[in-house]
Tab-separated table of C-alpha atoms in Angstrom:
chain	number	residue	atom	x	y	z
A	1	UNK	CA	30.657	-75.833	11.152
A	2	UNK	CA	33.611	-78.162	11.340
A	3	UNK	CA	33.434	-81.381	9.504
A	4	UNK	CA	34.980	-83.863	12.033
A	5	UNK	CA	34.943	-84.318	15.962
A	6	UNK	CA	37.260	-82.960	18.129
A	7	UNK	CA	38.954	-86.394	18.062
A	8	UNK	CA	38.742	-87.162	14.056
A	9	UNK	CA	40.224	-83.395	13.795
A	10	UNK	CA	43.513	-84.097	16.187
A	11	UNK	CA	44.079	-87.153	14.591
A	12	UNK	CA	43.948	-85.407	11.364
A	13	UNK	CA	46.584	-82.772	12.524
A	14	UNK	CA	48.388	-85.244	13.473
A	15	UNK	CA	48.461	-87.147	10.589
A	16	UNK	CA	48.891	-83.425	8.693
A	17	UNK	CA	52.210	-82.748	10.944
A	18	UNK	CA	53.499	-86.553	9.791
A	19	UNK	CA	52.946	-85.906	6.159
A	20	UNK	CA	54.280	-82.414	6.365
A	21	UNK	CA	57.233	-83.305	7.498
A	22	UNK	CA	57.577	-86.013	5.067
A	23	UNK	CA	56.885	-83.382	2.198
A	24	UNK	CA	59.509	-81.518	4.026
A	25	UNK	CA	62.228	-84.239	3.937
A	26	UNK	CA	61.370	-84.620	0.064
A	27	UNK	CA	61.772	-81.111	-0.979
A	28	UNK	CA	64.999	-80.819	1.130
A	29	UNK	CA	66.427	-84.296	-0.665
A	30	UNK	CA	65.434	-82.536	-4.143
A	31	UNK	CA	65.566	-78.484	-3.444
A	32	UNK	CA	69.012	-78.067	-4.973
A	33	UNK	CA	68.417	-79.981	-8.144
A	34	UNK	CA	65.237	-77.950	-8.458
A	35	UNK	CA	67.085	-74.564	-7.331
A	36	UNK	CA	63.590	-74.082	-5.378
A	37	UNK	CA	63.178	-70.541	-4.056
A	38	UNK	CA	61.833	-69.318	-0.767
A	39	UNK	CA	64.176	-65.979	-0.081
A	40	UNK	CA	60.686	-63.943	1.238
A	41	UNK	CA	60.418	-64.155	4.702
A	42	UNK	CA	56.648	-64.474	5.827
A	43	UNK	CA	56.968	-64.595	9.710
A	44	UNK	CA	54.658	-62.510	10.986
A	45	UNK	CA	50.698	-61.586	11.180
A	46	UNK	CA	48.458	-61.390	8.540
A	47	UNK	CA	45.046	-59.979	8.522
A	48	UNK	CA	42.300	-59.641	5.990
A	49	UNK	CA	38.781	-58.592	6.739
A	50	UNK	CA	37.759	-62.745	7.053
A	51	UNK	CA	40.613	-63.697	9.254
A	52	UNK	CA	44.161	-64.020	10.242
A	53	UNK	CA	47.368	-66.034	10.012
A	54	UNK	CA	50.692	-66.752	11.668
A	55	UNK	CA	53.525	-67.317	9.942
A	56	UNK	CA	56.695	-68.763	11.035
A	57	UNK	CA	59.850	-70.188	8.638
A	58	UNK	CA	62.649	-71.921	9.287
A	59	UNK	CA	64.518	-73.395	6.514
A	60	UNK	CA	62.216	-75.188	3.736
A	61	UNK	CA	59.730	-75.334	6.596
A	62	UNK	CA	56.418	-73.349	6.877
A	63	UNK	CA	54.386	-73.316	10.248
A	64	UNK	CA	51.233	-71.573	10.283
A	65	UNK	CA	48.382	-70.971	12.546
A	66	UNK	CA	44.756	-69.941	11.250
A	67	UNK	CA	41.317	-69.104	11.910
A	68	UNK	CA	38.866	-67.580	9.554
A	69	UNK	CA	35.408	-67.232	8.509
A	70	UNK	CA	33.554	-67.995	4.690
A	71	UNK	CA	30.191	-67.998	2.875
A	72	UNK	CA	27.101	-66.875	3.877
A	73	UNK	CA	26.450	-69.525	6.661
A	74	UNK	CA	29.911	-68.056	8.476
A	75	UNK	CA	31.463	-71.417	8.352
A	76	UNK	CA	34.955	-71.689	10.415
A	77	UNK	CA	38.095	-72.282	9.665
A	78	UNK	CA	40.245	-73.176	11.652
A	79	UNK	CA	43.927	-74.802	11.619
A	80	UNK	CA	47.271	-75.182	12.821
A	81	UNK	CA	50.354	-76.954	11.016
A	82	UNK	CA	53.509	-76.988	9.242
A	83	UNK	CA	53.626	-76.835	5.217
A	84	UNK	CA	56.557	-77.697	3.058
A	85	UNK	CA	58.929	-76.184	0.537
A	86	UNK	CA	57.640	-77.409	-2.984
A	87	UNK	CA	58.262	-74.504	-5.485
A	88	UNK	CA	59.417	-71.064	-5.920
A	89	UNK	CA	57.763	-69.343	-2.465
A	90	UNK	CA	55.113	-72.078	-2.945
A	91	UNK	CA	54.698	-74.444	0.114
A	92	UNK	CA	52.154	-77.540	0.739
A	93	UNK	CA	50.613	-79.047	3.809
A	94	UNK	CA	49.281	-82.411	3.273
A	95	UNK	CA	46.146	-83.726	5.903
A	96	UNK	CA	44.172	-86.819	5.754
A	97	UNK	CA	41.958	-85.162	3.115
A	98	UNK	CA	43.423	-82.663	1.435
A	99	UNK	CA	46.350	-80.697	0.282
A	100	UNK	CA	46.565	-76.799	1.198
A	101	UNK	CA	48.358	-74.773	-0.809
A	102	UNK	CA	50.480	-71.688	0.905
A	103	UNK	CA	51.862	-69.097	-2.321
A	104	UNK	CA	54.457	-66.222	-0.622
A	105	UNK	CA	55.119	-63.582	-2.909
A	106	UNK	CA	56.629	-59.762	-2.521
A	107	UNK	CA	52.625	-58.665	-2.160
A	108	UNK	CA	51.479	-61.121	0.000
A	109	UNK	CA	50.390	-64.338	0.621
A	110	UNK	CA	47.663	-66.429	-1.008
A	111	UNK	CA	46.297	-69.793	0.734
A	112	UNK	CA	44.333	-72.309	-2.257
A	113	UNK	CA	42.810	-75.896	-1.473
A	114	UNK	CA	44.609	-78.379	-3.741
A	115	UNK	CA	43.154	-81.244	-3.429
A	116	UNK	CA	40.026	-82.965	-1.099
A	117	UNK	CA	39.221	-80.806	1.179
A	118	UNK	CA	40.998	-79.712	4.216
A	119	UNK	CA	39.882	-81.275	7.422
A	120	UNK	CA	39.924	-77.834	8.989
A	121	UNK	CA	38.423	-75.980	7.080
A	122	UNK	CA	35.437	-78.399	5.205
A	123	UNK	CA	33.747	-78.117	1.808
A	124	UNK	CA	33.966	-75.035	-0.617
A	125	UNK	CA	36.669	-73.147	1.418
A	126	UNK	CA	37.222	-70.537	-1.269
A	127	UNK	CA	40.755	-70.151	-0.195
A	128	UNK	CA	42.639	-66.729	1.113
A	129	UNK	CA	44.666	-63.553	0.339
A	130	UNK	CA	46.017	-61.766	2.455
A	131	UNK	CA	48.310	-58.219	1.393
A	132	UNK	CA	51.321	-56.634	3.105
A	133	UNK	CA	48.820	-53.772	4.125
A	134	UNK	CA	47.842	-56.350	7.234
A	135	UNK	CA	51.174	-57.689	7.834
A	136	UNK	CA	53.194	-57.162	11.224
A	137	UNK	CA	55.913	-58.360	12.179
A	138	UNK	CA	57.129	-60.979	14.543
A	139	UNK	CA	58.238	-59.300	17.906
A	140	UNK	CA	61.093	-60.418	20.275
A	141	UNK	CA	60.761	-62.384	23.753
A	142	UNK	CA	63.071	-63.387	26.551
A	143	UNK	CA	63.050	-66.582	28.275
A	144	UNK	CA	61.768	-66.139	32.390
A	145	UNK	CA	61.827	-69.501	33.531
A	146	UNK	CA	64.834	-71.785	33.721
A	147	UNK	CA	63.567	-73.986	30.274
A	148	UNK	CA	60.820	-73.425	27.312
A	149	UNK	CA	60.013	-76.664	25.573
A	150	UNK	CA	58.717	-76.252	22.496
A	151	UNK	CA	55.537	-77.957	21.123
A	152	UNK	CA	54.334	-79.543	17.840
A	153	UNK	CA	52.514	-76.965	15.629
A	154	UNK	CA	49.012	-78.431	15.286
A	155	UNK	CA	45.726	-78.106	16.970
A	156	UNK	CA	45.401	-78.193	20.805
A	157	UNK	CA	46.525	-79.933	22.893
A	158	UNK	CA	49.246	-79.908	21.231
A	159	UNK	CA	52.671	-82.688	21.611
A	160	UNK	CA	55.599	-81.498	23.865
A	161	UNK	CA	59.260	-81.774	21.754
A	162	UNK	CA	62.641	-82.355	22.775
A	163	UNK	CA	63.847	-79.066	21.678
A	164	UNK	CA	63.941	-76.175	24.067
A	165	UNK	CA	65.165	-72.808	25.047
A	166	UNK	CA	66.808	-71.457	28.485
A	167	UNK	CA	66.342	-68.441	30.731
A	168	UNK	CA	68.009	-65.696	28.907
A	169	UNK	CA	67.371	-67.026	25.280
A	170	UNK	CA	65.313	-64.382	22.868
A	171	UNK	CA	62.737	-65.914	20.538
A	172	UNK	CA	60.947	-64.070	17.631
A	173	UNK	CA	57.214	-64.588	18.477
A	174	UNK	CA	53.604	-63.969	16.572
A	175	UNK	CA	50.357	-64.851	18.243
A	176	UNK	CA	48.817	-68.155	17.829
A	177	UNK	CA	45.348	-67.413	15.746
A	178	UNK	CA	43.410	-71.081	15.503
A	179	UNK	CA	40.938	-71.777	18.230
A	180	UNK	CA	42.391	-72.821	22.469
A	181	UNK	CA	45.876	-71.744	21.428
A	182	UNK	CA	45.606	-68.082	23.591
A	183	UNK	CA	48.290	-69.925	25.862
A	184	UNK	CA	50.624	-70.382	23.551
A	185	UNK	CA	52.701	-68.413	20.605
A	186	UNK	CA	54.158	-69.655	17.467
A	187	UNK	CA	57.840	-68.915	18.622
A	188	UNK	CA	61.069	-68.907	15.805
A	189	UNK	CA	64.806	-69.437	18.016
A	190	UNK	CA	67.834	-68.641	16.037
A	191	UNK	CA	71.233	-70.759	17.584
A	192	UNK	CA	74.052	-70.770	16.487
A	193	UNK	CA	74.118	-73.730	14.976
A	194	UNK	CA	70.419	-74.311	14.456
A	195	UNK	CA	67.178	-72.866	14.221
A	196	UNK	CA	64.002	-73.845	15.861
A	197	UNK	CA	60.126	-73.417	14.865
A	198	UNK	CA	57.673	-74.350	17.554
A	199	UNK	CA	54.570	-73.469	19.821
A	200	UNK	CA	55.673	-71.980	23.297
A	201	UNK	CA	53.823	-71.356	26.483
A	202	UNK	CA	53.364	-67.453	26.861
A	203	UNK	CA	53.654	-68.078	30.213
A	204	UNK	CA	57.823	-68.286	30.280
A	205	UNK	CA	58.355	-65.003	27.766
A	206	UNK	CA	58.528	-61.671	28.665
A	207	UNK	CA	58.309	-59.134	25.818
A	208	UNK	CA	61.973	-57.056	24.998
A	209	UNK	CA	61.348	-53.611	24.650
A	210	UNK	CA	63.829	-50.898	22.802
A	211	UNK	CA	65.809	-49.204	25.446
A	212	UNK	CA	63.887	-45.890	25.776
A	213	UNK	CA	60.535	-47.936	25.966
A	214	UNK	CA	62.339	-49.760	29.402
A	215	UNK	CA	63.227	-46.324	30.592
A	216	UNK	CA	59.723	-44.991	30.041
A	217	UNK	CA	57.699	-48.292	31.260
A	218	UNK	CA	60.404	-48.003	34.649
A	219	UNK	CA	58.957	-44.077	35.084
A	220	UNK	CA	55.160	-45.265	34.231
A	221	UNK	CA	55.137	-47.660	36.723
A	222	UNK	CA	57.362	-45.750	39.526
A	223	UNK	CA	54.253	-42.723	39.094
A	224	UNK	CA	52.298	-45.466	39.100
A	225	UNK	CA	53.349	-46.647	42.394
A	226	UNK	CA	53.331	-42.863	43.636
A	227	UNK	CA	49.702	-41.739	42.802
A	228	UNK	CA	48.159	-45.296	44.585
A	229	UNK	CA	50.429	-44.203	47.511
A	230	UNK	CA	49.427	-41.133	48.068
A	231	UNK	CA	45.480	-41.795	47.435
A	232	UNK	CA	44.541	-41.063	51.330
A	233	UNK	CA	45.954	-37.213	50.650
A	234	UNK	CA	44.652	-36.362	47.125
A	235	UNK	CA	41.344	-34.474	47.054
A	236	UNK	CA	38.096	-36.088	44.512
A	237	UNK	CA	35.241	-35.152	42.795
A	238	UNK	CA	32.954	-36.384	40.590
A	239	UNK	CA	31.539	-35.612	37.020
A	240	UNK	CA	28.420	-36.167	35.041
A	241	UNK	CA	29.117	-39.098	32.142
A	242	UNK	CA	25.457	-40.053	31.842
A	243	UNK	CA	25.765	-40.008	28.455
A	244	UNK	CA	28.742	-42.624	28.339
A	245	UNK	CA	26.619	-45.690	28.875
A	246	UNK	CA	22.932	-47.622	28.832
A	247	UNK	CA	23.047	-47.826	32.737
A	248	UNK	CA	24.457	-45.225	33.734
A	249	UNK	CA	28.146	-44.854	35.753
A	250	UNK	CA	30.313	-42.716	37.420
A	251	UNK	CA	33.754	-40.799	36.987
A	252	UNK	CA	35.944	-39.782	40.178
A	253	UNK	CA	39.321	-37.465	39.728
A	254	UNK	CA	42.019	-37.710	42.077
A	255	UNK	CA	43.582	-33.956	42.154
A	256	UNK	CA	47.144	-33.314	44.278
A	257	UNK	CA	47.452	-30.306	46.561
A	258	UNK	CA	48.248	-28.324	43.025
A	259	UNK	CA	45.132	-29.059	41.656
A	260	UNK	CA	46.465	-31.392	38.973
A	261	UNK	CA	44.759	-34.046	37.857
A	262	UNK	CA	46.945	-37.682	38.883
A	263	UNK	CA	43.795	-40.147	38.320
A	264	UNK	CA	40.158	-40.873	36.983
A	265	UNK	CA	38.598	-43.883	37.478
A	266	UNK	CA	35.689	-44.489	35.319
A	267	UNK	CA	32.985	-47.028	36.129
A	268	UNK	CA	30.349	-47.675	32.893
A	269	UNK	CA	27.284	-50.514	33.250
A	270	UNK	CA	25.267	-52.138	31.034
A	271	UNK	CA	22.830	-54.929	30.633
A	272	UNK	CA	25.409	-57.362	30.729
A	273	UNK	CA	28.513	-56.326	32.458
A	274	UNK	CA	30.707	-53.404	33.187
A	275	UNK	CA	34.207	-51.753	32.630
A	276	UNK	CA	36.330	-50.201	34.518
A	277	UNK	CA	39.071	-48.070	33.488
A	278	UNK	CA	41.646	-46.163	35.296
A	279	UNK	CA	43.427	-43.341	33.702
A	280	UNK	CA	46.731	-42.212	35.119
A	281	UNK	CA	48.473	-38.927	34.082
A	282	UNK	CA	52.088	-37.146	35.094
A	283	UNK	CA	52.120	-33.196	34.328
A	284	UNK	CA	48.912	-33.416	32.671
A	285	UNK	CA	49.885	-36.053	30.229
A	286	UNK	CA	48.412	-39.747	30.054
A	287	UNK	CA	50.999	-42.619	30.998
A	288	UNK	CA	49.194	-45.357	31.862
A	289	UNK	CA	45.157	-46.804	31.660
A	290	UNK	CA	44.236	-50.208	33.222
A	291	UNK	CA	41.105	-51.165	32.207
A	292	UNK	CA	39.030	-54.074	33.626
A	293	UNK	CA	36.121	-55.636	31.431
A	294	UNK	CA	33.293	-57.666	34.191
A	295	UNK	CA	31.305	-59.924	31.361
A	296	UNK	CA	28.559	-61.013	33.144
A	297	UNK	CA	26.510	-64.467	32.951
A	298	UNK	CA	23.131	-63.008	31.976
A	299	UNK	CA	22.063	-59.204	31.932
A	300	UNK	CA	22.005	-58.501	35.577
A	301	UNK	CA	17.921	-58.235	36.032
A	302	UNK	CA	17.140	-61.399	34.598
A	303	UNK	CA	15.974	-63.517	37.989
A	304	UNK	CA	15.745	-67.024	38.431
A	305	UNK	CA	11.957	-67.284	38.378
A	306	UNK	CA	12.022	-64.946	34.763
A	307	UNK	CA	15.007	-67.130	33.368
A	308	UNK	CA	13.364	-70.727	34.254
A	309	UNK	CA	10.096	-69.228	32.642
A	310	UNK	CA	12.278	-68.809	29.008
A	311	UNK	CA	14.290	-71.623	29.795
A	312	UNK	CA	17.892	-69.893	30.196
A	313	UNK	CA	20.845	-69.370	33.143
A	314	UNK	CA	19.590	-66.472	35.275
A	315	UNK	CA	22.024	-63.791	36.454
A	316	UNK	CA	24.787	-64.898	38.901
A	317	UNK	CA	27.550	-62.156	39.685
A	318	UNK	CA	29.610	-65.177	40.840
A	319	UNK	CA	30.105	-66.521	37.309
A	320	UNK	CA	30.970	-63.160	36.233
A	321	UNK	CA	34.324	-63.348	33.688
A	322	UNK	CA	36.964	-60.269	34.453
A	323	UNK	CA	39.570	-59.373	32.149
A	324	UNK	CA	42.418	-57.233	32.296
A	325	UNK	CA	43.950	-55.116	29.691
A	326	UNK	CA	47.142	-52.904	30.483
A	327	UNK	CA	48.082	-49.691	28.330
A	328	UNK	CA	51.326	-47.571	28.810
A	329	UNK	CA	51.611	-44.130	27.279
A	330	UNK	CA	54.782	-41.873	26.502
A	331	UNK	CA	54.954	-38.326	25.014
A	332	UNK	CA	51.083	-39.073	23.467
A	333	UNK	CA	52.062	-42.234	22.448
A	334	UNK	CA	51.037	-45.813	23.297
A	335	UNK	CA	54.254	-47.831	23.487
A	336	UNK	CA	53.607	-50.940	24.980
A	337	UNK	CA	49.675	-53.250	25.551
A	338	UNK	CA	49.580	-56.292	28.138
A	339	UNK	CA	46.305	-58.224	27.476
A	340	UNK	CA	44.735	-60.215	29.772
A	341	UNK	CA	47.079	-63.027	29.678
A	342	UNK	CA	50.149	-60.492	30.478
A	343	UNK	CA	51.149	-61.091	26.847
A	344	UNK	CA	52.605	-57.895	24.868
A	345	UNK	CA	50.240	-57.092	21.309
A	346	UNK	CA	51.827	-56.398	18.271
A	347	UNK	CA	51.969	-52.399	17.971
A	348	UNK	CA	52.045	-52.993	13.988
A	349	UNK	CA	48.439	-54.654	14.689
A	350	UNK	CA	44.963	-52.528	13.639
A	351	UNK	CA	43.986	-52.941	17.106
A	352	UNK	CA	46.609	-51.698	18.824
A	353	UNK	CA	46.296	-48.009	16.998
A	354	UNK	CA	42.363	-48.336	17.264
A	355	UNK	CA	42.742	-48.985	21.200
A	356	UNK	CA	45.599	-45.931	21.258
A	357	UNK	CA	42.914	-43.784	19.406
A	358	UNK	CA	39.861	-44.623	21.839
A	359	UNK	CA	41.886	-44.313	24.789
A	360	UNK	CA	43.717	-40.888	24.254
A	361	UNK	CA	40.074	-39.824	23.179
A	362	UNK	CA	38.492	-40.929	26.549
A	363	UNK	CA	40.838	-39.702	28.338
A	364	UNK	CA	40.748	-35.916	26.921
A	365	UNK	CA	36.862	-36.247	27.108
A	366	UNK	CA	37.168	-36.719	30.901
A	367	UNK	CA	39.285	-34.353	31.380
A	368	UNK	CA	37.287	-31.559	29.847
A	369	UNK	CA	34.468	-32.708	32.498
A	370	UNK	CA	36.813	-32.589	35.163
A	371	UNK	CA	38.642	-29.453	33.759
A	372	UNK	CA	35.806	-27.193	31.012
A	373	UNK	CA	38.782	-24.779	30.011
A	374	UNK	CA	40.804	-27.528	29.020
């Protein structure tokens, strides 16, 4: 559990980003006198088994975001701030109650409690490692909209800055990780004459993709657009997937007047909710699966009179949550994953090869249904 209010804890960020920046302003007064070190670049994910962190540097200046989990009770932790040079690799951020410790080497990074105890993370934090074996990479966005303020790194809501970016401008982006930060990233700008470390809304990037990626996103969606056109002429059938789910479903191919397969739309229920995916192929390759998750309420029997009786919210399909995931394939490989928010996931991320995995999988399974020889 967290050790202060909602309140206490902004206040304490804060506070944090205040006394960060004056730790800041101190090691850049004495950082050539001390010849301090920080030639590692840490921007980017990191992932252990407990949790993850963003990293994002600019100067002597270290922003991070970060949400974890410790002892045996599953306490959280969960912060958001900017730490500053102090030593060789070695930056501090300083909150109302304690220092935290941030140690970048060539094998990783290594976060250690001080002194007091950090406001976001409580008593007997152990601390965190995390190796270069869950590292990825920051990825590049473009500026949409005509200006992208940028916001104080700390815990939501967080404070708009003067400092900006225009239509056009790339930033080097990794997702946010502490908690009510999904519409934001922690976003790196490199001017020419200055660099700039901030929050930004995801809502005014749009993810920059290697050329061949645009060329094979621009065919993906153009068969896209093809196969819903020409829905009314394709012929269906259906397929046994009983074994696919608790409650049953059902799985519908969409063949062309050649007999190839262009679509399967898979339907799966359970207790509480549903999924629906839609798998699109070109020459009997997959391109492109959309896949829809319905989260329901309650599990979908559980009636009014039943949940009053146990004293909980009964079923109600209009407080059902939907949530969109987009996947593009080319020559067997997933290339490119929108998630729900339209944002672009890190390919380097374990996710994104566990979702390419299940996917491909899924979709070869339904195709031997559909097709036994294949």
């Amino acid at each position: 559990m967290k050790t202060t209010t909602h309140i206490s804890r902004r206040a304490a960020s804060l506070a944090a980003v205040l006394a960060a920046f004056a730790v800041y302003y101190s090691a850049l007064s004495t950082a050539w006198a001390a010849r301090l070190d920080n030639a590692i670049d840490p921007s980017g994910s990191w992932r252990n088994a407990q949790g993850s962190l963003a990293l994002m540097l600019t100067g002597d200046a270290l922003s991070f975001s970060y949400s974890s989990v410790f002892g045996p009770a599953a306490h959280i932790c969960d912060g958001a701030g900017v730490a500053g040079l102090v030593g060789n690799g070695l930056y501090h951020f300083v909150d109302d109650q304690g220092t935290l410790a941030i140690q970048v080497t060539e094998d990783g990074v290594r976060m250690e409690q001080m002194a007091g105890v950090l406001s976001f993370c409580g008593a007997n934090w152990p601390g965190e490692r995390f190796s270069r074996d869950g590292f990825a990479a920051a990825e590049e966005f473009r500026v949409i909209t005509a200006v992208s303020h940028f916001y104080t790194v700390m815990l939501m809501p967080p404070i708009l800055r003067q400092a900006y970016v225009v239509q056009g401008d790339v930033v080097q982006t990794v997702p946010t990780q502490h908690g009510q930060a999904g519409d934001y990233v922690l976003a790196r700008y490199i001017g020419t004459k200055a660099t700039t470390v901030g929050l930004i809304k995801t809502s005014t990037l749009q993810a920059v993709q290697p050329a061949h990626q645009q060329s094979g996103i621009l065919f993906i969606r153009g068969e896209y657009q093809a196969i819903r056109e020409a829905l009314p002429l394709l012929t269906t059938e259906q397929a046994d997937i009983s074994d696919l789910s608790t409650e049953g479903g059902e799985a519908t191919a969409y063949r062309d007047v050649d007999g190839r397969i262009r679509l399967i739309e898979l339907s799966l229920y359970f207790d509480t909710g549903m999924i629906r995916e839609e798998f699109y192929f070109s020459e009997g390759s997959l391109i492109f699966v959309l896949r829809a998750r319905h989260q329901y309420n309650a599990p979908f029997y559980l009636v009014q009179e039943e949940a009053d009786a146990i004293g909980v919210e009964a079923f109600d399909a209009g407080k059902t949550r939907i949530t969109e995931d987009r996947f593009y394939f080319q020559q067997g490989k997933m290339i490119r994953w929108l998630d729900d928010h339209r944002k672009a996931m890190a390919a380097e991320s374990p996710s994104f090869e566990d979702n390419e995995k299940e996917l491909q999988a899924r979709a070869s399974d339904l195709l031997s249904r559909f097709d036994p020889s294949q």
